[in-house]
Amino acid sequence: MADYYEVLGVDRTASDDEIKKAYRRMSRKYHPDIAGPEFEDKFKEVNNAYEVLSDPDKRRMYDSGVDSNDPNASAGFGAGGFGGMGDMGDVFSTFFGGAFGGGSQGPTPRTQPGRDALASMTIDLKTAVFGGTEQVRITTFGLCPDCSGSGSADGSKPTTCPDCHGSGYRQKVVRTMLGQMMTSAPCERCEGHGDVISKPCPSCMGHGRVRVTRSVGVKVPAGIGDDSRIRLASQGEVGEGGGPAGDLYVDIRIRSNKQFTRDGDDLHCWVRVPMSWAVLGHDLEIDTFDGEKTVTVPAGCQPEDTVTLKGLGVTRMRAQGERGDLIAHIAVEIPTRLDDEERSLIERFAASHDGDATHVAQSSRPAAGGQSGKKGFFSKLKDALS
Ligand SMILES: [Zn+2]
Ligand SMILES: [Zn+2]
């Protein structure tokens, strides 16, 4: 164990002030810049001595026989902790590097993860019913095709930054209230990367990515609702230096359909039938998303009665394979122009049903304006059709 009191030339009872003065004297005397490089070891010894004796705790431990500069010492200051004051910068950057904006030490990788991207697309109701793959065009950062993300032209490699020698940081002396301190800041020349792209790729200016417009196939699940959002992993923005792409989010809107209105998993449509079909009953074909289907209008069908076609609605999101229903609303068309023959037929019909008509008029006909005053889904449906 080195005798630190002897190194500094003070006796064992020296005060803190005497130790400080002795250190200043000795460090000036043995500084390699003044005394010559051969005194480097001596200078380190002086620093080691001051390191221990200027700290009351370490001095106490030293006096009791434990040298905190000794790697074998059991006091926990060992290996690497205070390996000497030879390089002030190292010590201070260990202490203050983080606090003074240096952040984590070491160069910043050129390759950074890309950000998420957002797109939107409008799909047909039929796609929502059955699901399908739709293309959406997006413009975002993609991998530079000319350098495959490396940022360097002609397959050249980045070279170690001559300013920071690859560390990505440069040490600076800052003046603070406590005196001068060493701190580290990102190297300006290499922007903290530690290396320099000497021959930047002309297409991406060394960034490894370029703006590209591309088409992305979006798998739309059957039964998707309006205003849904679909996530496509790794289809977002490619990162700096060709870093891994973020995700792509696609907002889905469903285009309104002239024929069908959706209500949850059910579809609704209007079917106009002549009065005679409503009276006598009739089968008719309608176009559905599943092709032509038969709607059986029962005899005696009333205005706004419905006919349900089971399982021709929207696929259920939570039970793929199952579907809602298609509900056909019957709109009975009352003839407005009759020829003479038709008129006499209706008159004969009316004559034989006179009593019923009176009865209906008194008891079960809706109040004036009742039909058009109906609120909710049916009126919305009508609005959509008009
Ligand atoms: Zn490039
Ligand atoms: Zn640098």
Short mmCIF file of C-alpha atoms and ligand atoms in Angstrom, two decimals:
data_model
loop_
_atom_site.label_atom_id
_atom_site.label_comp_id
_atom_site.label_asym_id
_atom_site.label_seq_id
_atom_site.Cartn_x
_atom_site.Cartn_y
_atom_site.Cartn_z
CA MET A 1 0.00 0.00 0.00
CA ALA A 2 1.47 3.28 -1.14
CA ASP A 3 2.08 5.92 1.53
CA TYR A 4 -0.10 8.74 0.29
CA TYR A 5 1.06 11.14 3.01
CA GLU A 6 4.59 10.70 1.82
CA VAL A 7 3.58 11.11 -1.82
CA LEU A 8 2.01 14.48 -1.06
CA GLY A 9 4.75 15.41 1.41
CA VAL A 10 2.47 16.05 4.38
CA ASP A 11 2.33 14.41 7.77
CA ARG A 12 -0.47 12.19 8.99
CA THR A 13 -2.16 14.94 10.97
CA ALA A 14 -2.37 17.35 8.01
CA SER A 15 -5.59 19.35 7.71
CA ASP A 16 -7.81 19.23 4.61
CA ASP A 17 -6.46 22.61 3.62
CA GLU A 18 -2.85 21.50 3.92
CA ILE A 19 -3.61 18.42 1.82
CA LYS A 20 -5.23 20.55 -0.87
CA LYS A 21 -2.28 22.92 -1.01
CA ALA A 22 0.18 20.04 -1.13
CA TYR A 23 -1.75 18.45 -3.95
CA ARG A 24 -1.72 21.62 -6.02
CA ARG A 25 2.00 21.95 -5.55
CA MET A 26 2.77 18.33 -6.34
CA SER A 27 0.43 18.04 -9.31
CA ARG A 28 1.99 21.12 -10.87
CA LYS A 29 5.42 19.75 -10.21
CA TYR A 30 4.77 16.34 -11.75
CA HIS A 31 2.30 17.22 -14.49
CA PRO A 32 3.59 15.41 -17.59
CA ASP A 33 3.08 18.54 -19.72
CA ILE A 34 5.52 20.38 -17.46
CA ALA A 35 7.76 17.72 -16.01
CA GLY A 36 7.83 15.46 -19.05
CA PRO A 37 6.16 12.19 -19.93
CA GLU A 38 8.45 10.16 -17.73
CA PHE A 39 6.67 11.64 -14.70
CA GLU A 40 3.28 10.31 -15.76
CA ASP A 41 3.31 7.53 -13.17
CA LYS A 42 4.37 9.91 -10.45
CA PHE A 43 1.59 12.28 -11.45
CA LYS A 44 -0.94 9.45 -11.22
CA GLU A 45 0.35 8.56 -7.81
CA VAL A 46 -0.17 12.15 -6.66
CA ASN A 47 -3.71 12.09 -8.01
CA ASN A 48 -4.40 8.78 -6.31
CA ALA A 49 -3.11 10.13 -3.04
CA TYR A 50 -5.25 13.23 -3.25
CA GLU A 51 -8.27 11.21 -4.27
CA VAL A 52 -8.09 9.26 -1.03
CA LEU A 53 -6.86 11.88 1.41
CA SER A 54 -9.26 14.63 0.28
CA ASP A 55 -12.28 12.47 1.01
CA PRO A 56 -12.91 12.15 4.78
CA ASP A 57 -14.45 8.67 4.46
CA LYS A 58 -11.69 7.30 2.26
CA ARG A 59 -9.03 8.93 4.40
CA ARG A 60 -10.52 7.28 7.48
CA MET A 61 -10.53 3.92 5.72
CA TYR A 62 -6.99 4.48 4.51
CA ASP A 63 -5.86 5.29 8.02
CA SER A 64 -7.40 2.04 9.19
CA GLY A 65 -5.54 0.15 6.47
CA VAL A 66 -7.92 -0.02 3.48
CA ASP A 67 -6.89 1.69 0.24
CA SER A 68 -9.89 2.53 -1.88
CA ASN A 69 -7.62 2.79 -4.93
CA ASP A 70 -6.46 -0.75 -4.49
CA PRO A 71 -8.43 -3.11 -6.75
CA ASN A 72 -8.13 -5.80 -4.10
CA ALA A 73 -9.58 -3.62 -1.38
CA SER A 74 -12.80 -4.92 0.03
CA ALA A 75 -14.41 -1.55 0.50
CA GLY A 76 -16.27 -1.57 -2.79
CA PHE A 77 -14.38 1.18 -4.57
CA GLY A 78 -12.32 -1.37 -6.41
CA ALA A 79 -11.91 -2.30 -9.98
CA GLY A 80 -12.47 0.56 -12.30
CA GLY A 81 -14.38 2.79 -9.93
CA PHE A 82 -11.66 5.31 -9.27
CA GLY A 83 -8.81 4.04 -11.33
CA GLY A 84 -6.94 7.26 -10.86
CA MET A 85 -7.38 10.88 -11.72
CA GLY A 86 -5.07 10.72 -14.69
CA ASP A 87 -7.94 11.37 -17.03
CA MET A 88 -10.21 13.90 -15.46
CA GLY A 89 -12.54 13.74 -18.40
CA ASP A 90 -13.30 10.08 -17.85
CA VAL A 91 -14.12 10.58 -14.23
CA PHE A 92 -16.36 13.53 -14.85
CA SER A 93 -18.14 12.01 -17.75
CA THR A 94 -18.82 9.00 -15.58
CA PHE A 95 -20.36 11.28 -12.99
CA PHE A 96 -21.99 13.91 -15.10
CA GLY A 97 -22.34 12.50 -18.57
CA GLY A 98 -25.98 11.65 -18.10
CA ALA A 99 -26.91 14.70 -16.10
CA PHE A 100 -25.42 17.11 -18.61
CA GLY A 101 -27.32 15.99 -21.62
CA GLY A 102 -24.92 13.36 -22.82
CA GLY A 103 -27.59 10.74 -22.51
CA SER A 104 -26.53 7.15 -22.74
CA GLN A 105 -22.94 6.89 -23.70
CA GLY A 106 -21.86 5.48 -26.99
CA PRO A 107 -22.72 6.26 -30.57
CA THR A 108 -26.33 6.51 -31.74
CA PRO A 109 -27.05 3.70 -34.21
CA ARG A 110 -27.76 4.85 -37.74
CA THR A 111 -30.55 2.34 -37.94
CA GLN A 112 -33.65 3.55 -36.14
CA PRO A 113 -37.09 1.95 -35.98
CA GLY A 114 -39.65 3.55 -38.29
CA ARG A 115 -42.85 5.22 -37.19
CA ASP A 116 -46.40 3.99 -37.61
CA ALA A 117 -48.40 5.23 -40.58
CA LEU A 118 -52.11 5.91 -40.93
CA ALA A 119 -54.24 5.49 -44.04
CA SER A 120 -57.95 5.40 -44.70
CA MET A 121 -60.07 3.64 -47.23
CA THR A 122 -63.70 3.28 -48.17
CA ILE A 123 -65.02 -0.16 -48.96
CA ASP A 124 -68.25 -1.42 -50.48
CA LEU A 125 -70.92 -2.90 -48.26
CA LYS A 126 -70.42 -6.20 -50.06
CA THR A 127 -66.81 -6.33 -48.84
CA ALA A 128 -68.04 -5.76 -45.30
CA VAL A 129 -70.54 -8.62 -45.74
CA PHE A 130 -68.08 -11.21 -47.02
CA GLY A 131 -64.66 -9.75 -46.24
CA GLY A 132 -61.97 -9.47 -48.88
CA THR A 133 -58.68 -7.91 -49.79
CA GLU A 134 -58.66 -4.28 -50.88
CA GLN A 135 -55.76 -2.17 -52.06
CA VAL A 136 -54.91 1.09 -50.38
CA ARG A 137 -52.31 3.48 -51.76
CA ILE A 138 -50.03 5.10 -49.24
CA THR A 139 -47.10 7.47 -49.46
CA THR A 140 -44.57 6.89 -46.75
CA PHE A 141 -40.88 6.21 -46.16
CA GLY A 142 -39.72 3.02 -47.80
CA LEU A 143 -36.36 1.31 -48.03
CA CYS A 144 -34.04 3.09 -50.46
CA PRO A 145 -33.78 0.71 -53.40
CA ASP A 146 -30.36 1.99 -54.47
CA CYS A 147 -28.45 1.36 -51.25
CA SER A 148 -30.83 -1.10 -49.55
CA GLY A 149 -30.93 1.16 -46.53
CA SER A 150 -27.20 1.46 -45.87
CA GLY A 151 -27.09 5.11 -46.98
CA SER A 152 -23.75 4.60 -48.74
CA ALA A 153 -23.26 4.64 -52.49
CA ASP A 154 -21.46 1.90 -54.42
CA GLY A 155 -21.52 -0.53 -51.51
CA SER A 156 -18.98 1.56 -49.60
CA LYS A 157 -18.90 1.40 -45.82
CA PRO A 158 -19.15 4.28 -43.35
CA THR A 159 -15.80 5.27 -41.89
CA THR A 160 -15.01 5.99 -38.26
CA CYS A 161 -15.60 9.65 -37.46
CA PRO A 162 -12.26 11.46 -37.20
CA ASP A 163 -13.61 13.99 -34.69
CA CYS A 164 -14.94 11.63 -32.02
CA HIS A 165 -13.09 8.48 -33.05
CA GLY A 166 -16.29 6.50 -33.14
CA SER A 167 -17.65 7.39 -29.71
CA GLY A 168 -20.35 9.69 -31.09
CA TYR A 169 -19.58 12.18 -28.32
CA ARG A 170 -17.18 15.01 -27.81
CA GLN A 171 -16.12 16.25 -24.44
CA LYS A 172 -16.55 19.87 -23.67
CA VAL A 173 -15.48 22.05 -20.80
CA VAL A 174 -18.41 23.94 -19.36
CA ARG A 175 -18.27 26.66 -16.77
CA THR A 176 -20.67 26.16 -13.92
CA MET A 177 -21.12 27.65 -10.48
CA LEU A 178 -18.96 24.85 -9.17
CA GLY A 179 -16.14 25.63 -11.55
CA GLN A 180 -15.15 24.00 -14.80
CA MET A 181 -16.61 20.65 -15.61
CA MET A 182 -16.22 18.21 -18.39
CA THR A 183 -19.36 17.15 -20.12
CA SER A 184 -20.03 15.32 -23.31
CA ALA A 185 -22.26 16.33 -26.20
CA PRO A 186 -23.13 14.50 -29.42
CA CYS A 187 -20.41 14.90 -32.01
CA GLU A 188 -21.48 17.45 -34.60
CA ARG A 189 -19.57 15.99 -37.46
CA CYS A 190 -21.21 12.56 -37.34
CA GLU A 191 -24.38 13.68 -35.52
CA GLY A 192 -23.58 11.24 -32.75
CA HIS A 193 -23.35 8.17 -34.98
CA GLY A 194 -19.63 7.64 -34.49
CA ASP A 195 -19.10 7.05 -38.18
CA VAL A 196 -19.33 9.14 -41.29
CA ILE A 197 -20.86 8.12 -44.60
CA SER A 198 -18.12 9.20 -46.93
CA LYS A 199 -20.02 8.44 -50.13
CA PRO A 200 -23.70 9.10 -49.46
CA CYS A 201 -26.22 7.37 -51.66
CA PRO A 202 -27.53 10.08 -54.02
CA SER A 203 -31.09 8.73 -53.93
CA CYS A 204 -31.59 9.00 -50.18
CA MET A 205 -28.80 11.44 -49.25
CA GLY A 206 -27.49 8.83 -46.84
CA HIS A 207 -30.73 8.30 -44.92
CA GLY A 208 -31.34 4.81 -46.24
CA ARG A 209 -34.99 5.54 -46.97
CA VAL A 210 -37.00 7.49 -49.55
CA ARG A 211 -40.61 8.63 -49.90
CA VAL A 212 -42.47 6.04 -51.91
CA THR A 213 -46.05 5.61 -52.96
CA ARG A 214 -47.12 2.02 -52.92
CA SER A 215 -50.18 -0.14 -52.88
CA VAL A 216 -50.82 -2.24 -49.82
CA GLY A 217 -53.26 -5.14 -49.79
CA VAL A 218 -55.53 -4.82 -46.77
CA LYS A 219 -57.30 -7.95 -45.64
CA VAL A 220 -60.74 -6.82 -44.54
CA PRO A 221 -62.40 -9.30 -42.19
CA ALA A 222 -65.98 -10.27 -42.96
CA GLY A 223 -68.46 -8.41 -40.79
CA ILE A 224 -66.26 -5.37 -40.23
CA GLY A 225 -68.09 -2.35 -38.87
CA ASP A 226 -68.04 1.19 -40.16
CA ASP A 227 -65.27 3.34 -38.63
CA SER A 228 -63.09 0.36 -37.81
CA ARG A 229 -59.31 0.43 -37.73
CA ILE A 230 -57.14 -2.37 -39.08
CA ARG A 231 -53.50 -2.79 -38.08
CA LEU A 232 -50.96 -4.15 -40.53
CA ALA A 233 -47.75 -5.03 -38.74
CA SER A 234 -44.53 -3.68 -40.28
CA GLN A 235 -46.27 -1.91 -43.17
CA GLY A 236 -45.63 1.58 -41.83
CA GLU A 237 -42.70 3.90 -42.25
CA VAL A 238 -39.24 2.42 -42.77
CA GLY A 239 -36.83 3.89 -40.23
CA GLU A 240 -33.66 5.92 -40.72
CA GLY A 241 -30.85 3.80 -42.04
CA GLY A 242 -33.34 1.26 -43.34
CA GLY A 243 -34.54 0.47 -39.81
CA PRO A 244 -37.49 -1.85 -39.19
CA ALA A 245 -40.80 -0.42 -40.40
CA GLY A 246 -43.52 0.70 -38.02
CA ASP A 247 -47.07 -0.52 -38.34
CA LEU A 248 -49.73 0.69 -40.74
CA TYR A 249 -53.18 1.52 -39.42
CA VAL A 250 -56.04 1.71 -41.89
CA ASP A 251 -59.30 3.42 -41.01
CA ILE A 252 -62.22 1.76 -42.74
CA ARG A 253 -65.36 3.53 -43.89
CA ILE A 254 -68.19 1.66 -45.54
CA ARG A 255 -69.73 3.28 -48.60
CA SER A 256 -73.50 3.62 -48.38
CA ASN A 257 -75.35 1.25 -50.64
CA LYS A 258 -78.36 2.24 -52.75
CA GLN A 259 -80.20 -1.02 -52.26
CA PHE A 260 -79.28 -2.23 -48.79
CA THR A 261 -79.09 -0.59 -45.42
CA ARG A 262 -77.16 -2.26 -42.65
CA ASP A 263 -78.37 -2.60 -39.10
CA GLY A 264 -75.87 -4.60 -37.09
CA ASP A 265 -75.54 -7.94 -38.85
CA ASP A 266 -78.87 -7.59 -40.68
CA LEU A 267 -79.47 -6.03 -44.05
CA HIS A 268 -82.70 -4.29 -44.98
CA CYS A 269 -84.18 -3.46 -48.35
CA TRP A 270 -87.45 -2.25 -49.78
CA VAL A 271 -89.41 -4.29 -52.26
CA ARG A 272 -92.15 -2.48 -54.19
CA VAL A 273 -95.06 -4.75 -55.08
CA PRO A 274 -98.28 -3.93 -56.87
CA MET A 275 -101.43 -3.96 -54.75
CA SER A 276 -102.66 -7.14 -56.44
CA TRP A 277 -99.52 -9.07 -55.36
CA ALA A 278 -99.99 -7.93 -51.79
CA VAL A 279 -103.58 -9.07 -51.95
CA LEU A 280 -103.09 -12.38 -53.72
CA GLY A 281 -99.54 -13.24 -52.75
CA HIS A 282 -96.61 -13.55 -55.20
CA ASP A 283 -93.06 -14.85 -55.53
CA LEU A 284 -90.53 -12.39 -56.92
CA GLU A 285 -86.79 -12.40 -57.51
CA ILE A 286 -84.53 -9.77 -56.02
CA ASP A 287 -80.80 -9.14 -56.44
CA THR A 288 -78.85 -9.79 -53.26
CA PHE A 289 -75.13 -10.01 -52.48
CA ASP A 290 -75.65 -13.79 -52.90
CA GLY A 291 -77.20 -13.43 -56.35
CA GLU A 292 -80.91 -13.64 -57.23
CA LYS A 293 -83.10 -14.79 -54.36
CA THR A 294 -86.82 -15.36 -54.09
CA VAL A 295 -88.98 -13.18 -51.87
CA THR A 296 -92.32 -14.79 -51.16
CA VAL A 297 -94.91 -12.09 -50.62
CA PRO A 298 -97.72 -13.78 -48.72
CA ALA A 299 -101.35 -13.27 -49.67
CA GLY A 300 -102.85 -10.46 -47.65
CA CYS A 301 -99.50 -8.76 -47.11
CA GLN A 302 -99.85 -5.40 -45.37
CA PRO A 303 -97.89 -2.21 -46.16
CA GLU A 304 -94.51 -2.36 -44.38
CA ASP A 305 -94.81 -6.03 -43.58
CA THR A 306 -91.44 -7.72 -43.82
CA VAL A 307 -90.19 -10.95 -45.34
CA THR A 308 -87.02 -12.36 -43.77
CA LEU A 309 -84.44 -14.16 -45.87
CA LYS A 310 -82.47 -16.10 -43.28
CA GLY A 311 -78.69 -16.00 -43.38
CA LEU A 312 -78.33 -13.52 -46.25
CA GLY A 313 -77.13 -10.69 -44.03
CA VAL A 314 -73.67 -9.65 -42.86
CA THR A 315 -71.18 -12.25 -41.62
CA ARG A 316 -70.97 -12.14 -37.86
CA MET A 317 -67.56 -10.87 -36.75
CA ARG A 318 -67.51 -13.01 -33.64
CA ALA A 319 -68.91 -16.14 -35.28
CA GLN A 320 -67.49 -16.36 -38.78
CA GLY A 321 -69.62 -18.65 -40.87
CA GLU A 322 -72.80 -17.33 -39.30
CA ARG A 323 -74.64 -14.47 -40.89
CA GLY A 324 -77.42 -12.09 -40.07
CA ASP A 325 -80.65 -11.94 -42.08
CA LEU A 326 -81.82 -10.01 -45.07
CA ILE A 327 -85.11 -8.34 -44.29
CA ALA A 328 -87.25 -7.25 -47.20
CA HIS A 329 -89.77 -4.52 -46.39
CA ILE A 330 -92.82 -4.69 -48.61
CA ALA A 331 -93.92 -1.39 -50.11
CA VAL A 332 -97.40 -1.81 -51.59
CA GLU A 333 -97.95 0.38 -54.59
CA ILE A 334 -101.47 1.71 -54.90
CA PRO A 335 -102.33 2.32 -58.56
CA THR A 336 -102.88 5.99 -59.32
CA ARG A 337 -104.19 5.74 -62.87
CA LEU A 338 -106.77 3.19 -63.87
CA ASP A 339 -108.32 2.52 -67.21
CA ASP A 340 -112.07 2.02 -67.42
CA GLU A 341 -111.93 -1.73 -67.09
CA GLU A 342 -109.64 -1.62 -64.04
CA ARG A 343 -111.79 1.01 -62.48
CA SER A 344 -114.92 -1.05 -62.80
CA LEU A 345 -113.11 -4.07 -61.35
CA ILE A 346 -112.02 -2.08 -58.29
CA GLU A 347 -115.50 -0.67 -57.94
CA ARG A 348 -116.97 -4.14 -57.95
CA PHE A 349 -114.34 -5.17 -55.39
CA ALA A 350 -115.17 -2.15 -53.25
CA ALA A 351 -118.88 -2.86 -53.39
CA SER A 352 -118.41 -6.35 -51.99
CA HIS A 353 -115.98 -5.09 -49.27
CA ASP A 354 -117.83 -1.91 -48.30
CA GLY A 355 -118.47 -3.03 -44.76
CA ASP A 356 -114.84 -4.02 -44.14
CA ALA A 357 -113.59 -0.69 -45.43
CA THR A 358 -115.78 1.18 -42.98
CA HIS A 359 -114.60 -1.05 -40.19
CA VAL A 360 -110.93 -0.50 -41.04
CA ALA A 361 -111.44 3.23 -41.31
CA GLN A 362 -112.88 3.39 -37.82
CA SER A 363 -110.65 1.13 -35.83
CA SER A 364 -107.26 0.15 -37.15
CA ARG A 365 -106.12 2.71 -39.65
CA PRO A 366 -103.28 4.85 -38.41
CA ALA A 367 -104.09 8.41 -37.44
CA ALA A 368 -103.64 11.11 -40.04
CA GLY A 369 -100.00 11.45 -40.87
CA GLY A 370 -99.23 8.30 -38.93
CA GLN A 371 -97.38 6.66 -41.77
CA SER A 372 -95.03 9.49 -42.53
CA GLY A 373 -94.66 10.31 -38.86
CA LYS A 374 -93.07 6.95 -38.07
CA LYS A 375 -89.67 7.52 -36.66
CA GLY A 376 -86.55 5.47 -36.53
CA PHE A 377 -85.17 2.90 -38.82
CA PHE A 378 -87.98 2.78 -41.40
CA SER A 379 -88.01 6.47 -42.05
CA LYS A 380 -84.22 6.44 -42.34
CA LEU A 381 -84.55 3.63 -44.82
CA LYS A 382 -87.05 5.65 -46.83
CA ASP A 383 -84.84 8.72 -46.71
CA ALA A 384 -81.98 6.65 -48.05
CA LEU A 385 -84.12 5.49 -50.95
CA SER A 386 -85.57 8.83 -51.88
ZN ZN B 1 -29.98 5.18 -50.69
ZN ZN B 2 -18.12 12.05 -34.65
#
